[in-house]
Amino acid sequence: MPPDRPPRHSNRKGLHLQDTVRLSAEGLAKVMGDLEARVLQTVWALGAPAPARAVYERVIASHPVAPLTVITVLNKLVTKGFLTRASKNGLLHYRAVMKEEEFRTLVSRRVVEGILSFGPDAVAASVVDVLAEQDPERLAELGRLIRRRLRAQSAGERPGDGG
């Protein structure tokens, strides 16, 4: 692997995710390139398999980019496992392999697993502090989620069984 490229992580769903998080970026661009995030979000917004031109027309409305650049990014997202492509009426149509919420859940879990290396106590305390400052309702929901998970564990359920 070339030294100038960050190592990739292939998870159980076959997606190739960056091993780095860009804290200064917004949204999904924290875990992938800015244009990759924009293109992937556009494919989700289109809702159905879409040709590259439809994706390009949406992307160009908010981001100046060449059509070939969008096609290159679409194909990179196929290679990384985020999209599939199929020929329809002589055009390649691109489709996301998972829904946006599933992707966000998968990536969030991966990020949390990574930051736990700082120490679970420090991370938990930071999450609680930040939620207390920024979103007390979400903090209360986190408390309910933790209580449900603890009850499920004491009842012998596996994570995700009864949640």
PDB file of C-alpha atoms in Angstrom:
ATOM      1  CA  MET A   1       0.000   0.000   0.000  1.00  0.00           C
ATOM      2  CA  PRO A   2       1.444   3.400  -0.924  1.00  0.00           C
ATOM      3  CA  PRO A   3       2.674   5.330   2.129  1.00  0.00           C
ATOM      4  CA  ASP A   4       0.695   8.483   1.216  1.00  0.00           C
ATOM      5  CA  ARG A   5      -2.651   6.730   1.518  1.00  0.00           C
ATOM      6  CA  PRO A   6      -4.340   6.155   4.881  1.00  0.00           C
ATOM      7  CA  PRO A   7      -4.937   2.495   5.642  1.00  0.00           C
ATOM      8  CA  ARG A   8      -8.431   1.264   4.942  1.00  0.00           C
ATOM      9  CA  HIS A   9     -10.577  -0.870   7.186  1.00  0.00           C
ATOM     10  CA  SER A  10     -12.927  -3.422   5.673  1.00  0.00           C
ATOM     11  CA  ASN A  11     -15.685  -4.267   8.108  1.00  0.00           C
ATOM     12  CA  ARG A  12     -18.066  -7.199   8.153  1.00  0.00           C
ATOM     13  CA  LYS A  13     -20.333  -5.522   5.592  1.00  0.00           C
ATOM     14  CA  GLY A  14     -17.460  -5.247   3.116  1.00  0.00           C
ATOM     15  CA  LEU A  15     -17.230  -1.458   3.275  1.00  0.00           C
ATOM     16  CA  HIS A  16     -13.765   0.064   3.133  1.00  0.00           C
ATOM     17  CA  LEU A  17     -13.692   2.877   5.681  1.00  0.00           C
ATOM     18  CA  GLN A  18     -10.869   5.285   6.425  1.00  0.00           C
ATOM     19  CA  ASP A  19      -8.991   4.668   9.636  1.00  0.00           C
ATOM     20  CA  THR A  20      -8.951   8.382  10.387  1.00  0.00           C
ATOM     21  CA  VAL A  21     -11.573  10.854  11.556  1.00  0.00           C
ATOM     22  CA  ARG A  22     -11.317  14.490  10.495  1.00  0.00           C
ATOM     23  CA  LEU A  23     -12.630  16.406  13.487  1.00  0.00           C
ATOM     24  CA  SER A  24     -12.816  19.702  11.587  1.00  0.00           C
ATOM     25  CA  ALA A  25     -15.051  18.288   8.827  1.00  0.00           C
ATOM     26  CA  GLU A  26     -18.845  18.291   8.861  1.00  0.00           C
ATOM     27  CA  GLY A  27     -21.134  15.249   8.839  1.00  0.00           C
ATOM     28  CA  LEU A  28     -20.034  12.208   6.875  1.00  0.00           C
ATOM     29  CA  ALA A  29     -16.990  14.100   5.602  1.00  0.00           C
ATOM     30  CA  LYS A  30     -15.498  13.369   9.033  1.00  0.00           C
ATOM     31  CA  VAL A  31     -14.996   9.756   7.921  1.00  0.00           C
ATOM     32  CA  MET A  32     -14.645  10.075   4.145  1.00  0.00           C
ATOM     33  CA  GLY A  33     -13.677  12.687   1.592  1.00  0.00           C
ATOM     34  CA  ASP A  34     -15.842  15.809   1.271  1.00  0.00           C
ATOM     35  CA  LEU A  35     -16.883  15.018  -2.291  1.00  0.00           C
ATOM     36  CA  GLU A  36     -17.382  11.323  -1.497  1.00  0.00           C
ATOM     37  CA  ALA A  37     -19.752  12.311   1.309  1.00  0.00           C
ATOM     38  CA  ARG A  38     -21.615  14.761  -0.940  1.00  0.00           C
ATOM     39  CA  VAL A  39     -21.975  12.180  -3.731  1.00  0.00           C
ATOM     40  CA  LEU A  40     -23.097   9.414  -1.363  1.00  0.00           C
ATOM     41  CA  GLN A  41     -25.675  11.716   0.244  1.00  0.00           C
ATOM     42  CA  THR A  42     -26.913  12.648  -3.231  1.00  0.00           C
ATOM     43  CA  VAL A  43     -27.403   8.986  -4.151  1.00  0.00           C
ATOM     44  CA  TRP A  44     -29.414   8.515  -0.938  1.00  0.00           C
ATOM     45  CA  ALA A  45     -31.470  11.640  -1.690  1.00  0.00           C
ATOM     46  CA  LEU A  46     -32.313  10.380  -5.177  1.00  0.00           C
ATOM     47  CA  GLY A  47     -33.789   7.297  -3.510  1.00  0.00           C
ATOM     48  CA  ALA A  48     -33.555   4.936  -6.477  1.00  0.00           C
ATOM     49  CA  PRO A  49     -30.732   3.670  -8.675  1.00  0.00           C
ATOM     50  CA  ALA A  50     -29.552   6.755 -10.541  1.00  0.00           C
ATOM     51  CA  PRO A  51     -27.329   7.417 -13.541  1.00  0.00           C
ATOM     52  CA  ALA A  52     -24.166   9.443 -13.045  1.00  0.00           C
ATOM     53  CA  ARG A  53     -25.718  12.434 -14.844  1.00  0.00           C
ATOM     54  CA  ALA A  54     -28.549  12.679 -12.286  1.00  0.00           C
ATOM     55  CA  VAL A  55     -26.022  12.563  -9.455  1.00  0.00           C
ATOM     56  CA  TYR A  56     -23.832  15.154 -11.185  1.00  0.00           C
ATOM     57  CA  GLU A  57     -26.772  17.541 -11.732  1.00  0.00           C
ATOM     58  CA  ARG A  58     -27.600  17.440  -8.019  1.00  0.00           C
ATOM     59  CA  VAL A  59     -23.985  17.802  -6.886  1.00  0.00           C
ATOM     60  CA  ILE A  60     -23.173  20.684  -9.262  1.00  0.00           C
ATOM     61  CA  ALA A  61     -26.026  22.726  -7.751  1.00  0.00           C
ATOM     62  CA  SER A  62     -24.013  23.174  -4.559  1.00  0.00           C
ATOM     63  CA  HIS A  63     -20.444  22.212  -5.458  1.00  0.00           C
ATOM     64  CA  PRO A  64     -18.543  23.188  -8.633  1.00  0.00           C
ATOM     65  CA  VAL A  65     -17.166  19.964 -10.049  1.00  0.00           C
ATOM     66  CA  ALA A  66     -16.626  18.369 -13.460  1.00  0.00           C
ATOM     67  CA  PRO A  67     -18.889  15.520 -14.631  1.00  0.00           C
ATOM     68  CA  LEU A  68     -15.914  13.168 -14.945  1.00  0.00           C
ATOM     69  CA  THR A  69     -14.953  13.910 -11.334  1.00  0.00           C
ATOM     70  CA  VAL A  70     -18.403  12.810 -10.148  1.00  0.00           C
ATOM     71  CA  ILE A  71     -18.131   9.626 -12.225  1.00  0.00           C
ATOM     72  CA  THR A  72     -14.695   8.944 -10.723  1.00  0.00           C
ATOM     73  CA  VAL A  73     -16.047   9.426  -7.192  1.00  0.00           C
ATOM     74  CA  LEU A  74     -19.066   7.196  -7.928  1.00  0.00           C
ATOM     75  CA  ASN A  75     -16.718   4.452  -9.113  1.00  0.00           C
ATOM     76  CA  LYS A  76     -14.473   4.907  -6.052  1.00  0.00           C
ATOM     77  CA  LEU A  77     -17.560   4.492  -3.855  1.00  0.00           C
ATOM     78  CA  VAL A  78     -18.367   1.272  -5.741  1.00  0.00           C
ATOM     79  CA  THR A  79     -14.807   0.010  -5.176  1.00  0.00           C
ATOM     80  CA  LYS A  80     -15.052   0.860  -1.467  1.00  0.00           C
ATOM     81  CA  GLY A  81     -18.346  -1.033  -1.200  1.00  0.00           C
ATOM     82  CA  PHE A  82     -20.638   1.949  -0.505  1.00  0.00           C
ATOM     83  CA  LEU A  83     -22.440   1.756  -3.869  1.00  0.00           C
ATOM     84  CA  THR A  84     -23.282  -0.834  -6.491  1.00  0.00           C
ATOM     85  CA  ARG A  85     -23.717  -0.145 -10.181  1.00  0.00           C
ATOM     86  CA  ALA A  86     -25.753  -1.877 -12.840  1.00  0.00           C
ATOM     87  CA  SER A  87     -26.357  -1.168 -16.497  1.00  0.00           C
ATOM     88  CA  LYS A  88     -29.886  -0.050 -17.383  1.00  0.00           C
ATOM     89  CA  ASN A  89     -30.855   1.268 -20.820  1.00  0.00           C
ATOM     90  CA  GLY A  90     -27.186   1.574 -21.723  1.00  0.00           C
ATOM     91  CA  LEU A  91     -26.332   3.722 -18.692  1.00  0.00           C
ATOM     92  CA  LEU A  92     -24.681   2.772 -15.439  1.00  0.00           C
ATOM     93  CA  HIS A  93     -27.032   3.336 -12.510  1.00  0.00           C
ATOM     94  CA  TYR A  94     -25.646   3.684  -8.989  1.00  0.00           C
ATOM     95  CA  ARG A  95     -27.377   2.551  -5.805  1.00  0.00           C
ATOM     96  CA  ALA A  96     -26.342   2.741  -2.154  1.00  0.00           C
ATOM     97  CA  VAL A  97     -25.728  -0.649  -0.539  1.00  0.00           C
ATOM     98  CA  MET A  98     -27.369   0.476   2.705  1.00  0.00           C
ATOM     99  CA  LYS A  99     -29.686   3.178   3.927  1.00  0.00           C
ATOM    100  CA  GLU A 100     -28.199   6.378   5.303  1.00  0.00           C
ATOM    101  CA  GLU A 101     -29.274   5.602   8.875  1.00  0.00           C
ATOM    102  CA  GLU A 102     -27.679   2.131   8.708  1.00  0.00           C
ATOM    103  CA  PHE A 103     -24.467   3.689   7.423  1.00  0.00           C
ATOM    104  CA  ARG A 104     -24.443   6.354  10.148  1.00  0.00           C
ATOM    105  CA  THR A 105     -25.003   3.655  12.794  1.00  0.00           C
ATOM    106  CA  LEU A 106     -22.173   1.516  11.410  1.00  0.00           C
ATOM    107  CA  VAL A 107     -19.743   4.437  11.177  1.00  0.00           C
ATOM    108  CA  SER A 108     -20.729   5.787  14.604  1.00  0.00           C
ATOM    109  CA  ARG A 109     -20.042   2.420  16.173  1.00  0.00           C
ATOM    110  CA  ARG A 110     -16.651   2.256  14.477  1.00  0.00           C
ATOM    111  CA  VAL A 111     -15.739   5.766  15.665  1.00  0.00           C
ATOM    112  CA  VAL A 112     -16.800   4.957  19.241  1.00  0.00           C
ATOM    113  CA  GLU A 113     -14.787   1.733  19.186  1.00  0.00           C
ATOM    114  CA  GLY A 114     -11.785   3.807  18.088  1.00  0.00           C
ATOM    115  CA  ILE A 115     -12.118   6.522  20.729  1.00  0.00           C
ATOM    116  CA  LEU A 116     -12.555   3.976  23.509  1.00  0.00           C
ATOM    117  CA  SER A 117      -8.806   3.429  23.211  1.00  0.00           C
ATOM    118  CA  PHE A 118      -8.468   6.746  25.109  1.00  0.00           C
ATOM    119  CA  GLY A 119     -10.037   4.961  28.057  1.00  0.00           C
ATOM    120  CA  PRO A 120     -13.700   4.037  28.498  1.00  0.00           C
ATOM    121  CA  ASP A 121     -14.133   6.128  31.662  1.00  0.00           C
ATOM    122  CA  ALA A 122     -12.826   9.322  30.067  1.00  0.00           C
ATOM    123  CA  VAL A 123     -14.903   8.771  26.926  1.00  0.00           C
ATOM    124  CA  ALA A 124     -18.105   8.039  28.877  1.00  0.00           C
ATOM    125  CA  ALA A 125     -17.598  11.099  31.068  1.00  0.00           C
ATOM    126  CA  SER A 126     -16.969  13.271  28.006  1.00  0.00           C
ATOM    127  CA  VAL A 127     -20.112  12.015  26.257  1.00  0.00           C
ATOM    128  CA  VAL A 128     -22.196  12.748  29.349  1.00  0.00           C
ATOM    129  CA  ASP A 129     -20.647  16.210  29.796  1.00  0.00           C
ATOM    130  CA  VAL A 130     -21.091  17.215  26.156  1.00  0.00           C
ATOM    131  CA  LEU A 131     -24.698  16.004  26.049  1.00  0.00           C
ATOM    132  CA  ALA A 132     -25.459  17.784  29.327  1.00  0.00           C
ATOM    133  CA  GLU A 133     -24.174  21.027  27.803  1.00  0.00           C
ATOM    134  CA  GLN A 134     -25.568  20.678  24.286  1.00  0.00           C
ATOM    135  CA  ASP A 135     -28.648  18.436  24.420  1.00  0.00           C
ATOM    136  CA  PRO A 136     -30.076  17.516  27.847  1.00  0.00           C
ATOM    137  CA  GLU A 137     -33.003  15.667  26.230  1.00  0.00           C
ATOM    138  CA  ARG A 138     -30.574  13.428  24.369  1.00  0.00           C
ATOM    139  CA  LEU A 139     -28.726  12.839  27.649  1.00  0.00           C
ATOM    140  CA  ALA A 140     -31.989  11.682  29.251  1.00  0.00           C
ATOM    141  CA  GLU A 141     -32.602   9.373  26.285  1.00  0.00           C
ATOM    142  CA  LEU A 142     -29.082   7.979  26.693  1.00  0.00           C
ATOM    143  CA  GLY A 143     -29.885   7.256  30.350  1.00  0.00           C
ATOM    144  CA  ARG A 144     -33.016   5.346  29.301  1.00  0.00           C
ATOM    145  CA  LEU A 145     -31.071   3.434  26.664  1.00  0.00           C
ATOM    146  CA  ILE A 146     -28.406   2.464  29.203  1.00  0.00           C
ATOM    147  CA  ARG A 147     -31.046   1.259  31.686  1.00  0.00           C
ATOM    148  CA  ARG A 148     -32.754  -0.850  28.974  1.00  0.00           C
ATOM    149  CA  ARG A 149     -29.432  -2.368  27.938  1.00  0.00           C
ATOM    150  CA  LEU A 150     -28.499  -3.192  31.548  1.00  0.00           C
ATOM    151  CA  ARG A 151     -31.901  -4.834  32.122  1.00  0.00           C
ATOM    152  CA  ALA A 152     -31.493  -6.844  28.922  1.00  0.00           C
ATOM    153  CA  GLN A 153     -28.006  -7.963  29.955  1.00  0.00           C
ATOM    154  CA  SER A 154     -29.173  -9.036  33.387  1.00  0.00           C
ATOM    155  CA  ALA A 155     -31.996 -10.976  31.713  1.00  0.00           C
ATOM    156  CA  GLY A 156     -29.411 -12.751  29.541  1.00  0.00           C
ATOM    157  CA  GLU A 157     -30.334 -11.153  26.200  1.00  0.00           C
ATOM    158  CA  ARG A 158     -27.713 -10.427  23.583  1.00  0.00           C
ATOM    159  CA  PRO A 159     -27.256  -6.785  22.488  1.00  0.00           C
ATOM    160  CA  GLY A 160     -29.906  -5.873  19.936  1.00  0.00           C
ATOM    161  CA  ASP A 161     -32.332  -8.650  20.951  1.00  0.00           C
ATOM    162  CA  GLY A 162     -34.819  -6.657  22.940  1.00  0.00           C
ATOM    163  CA  GLY A 163     -33.342  -3.236  23.098  1.00  0.00           C
TER     164      GLY A 163
END
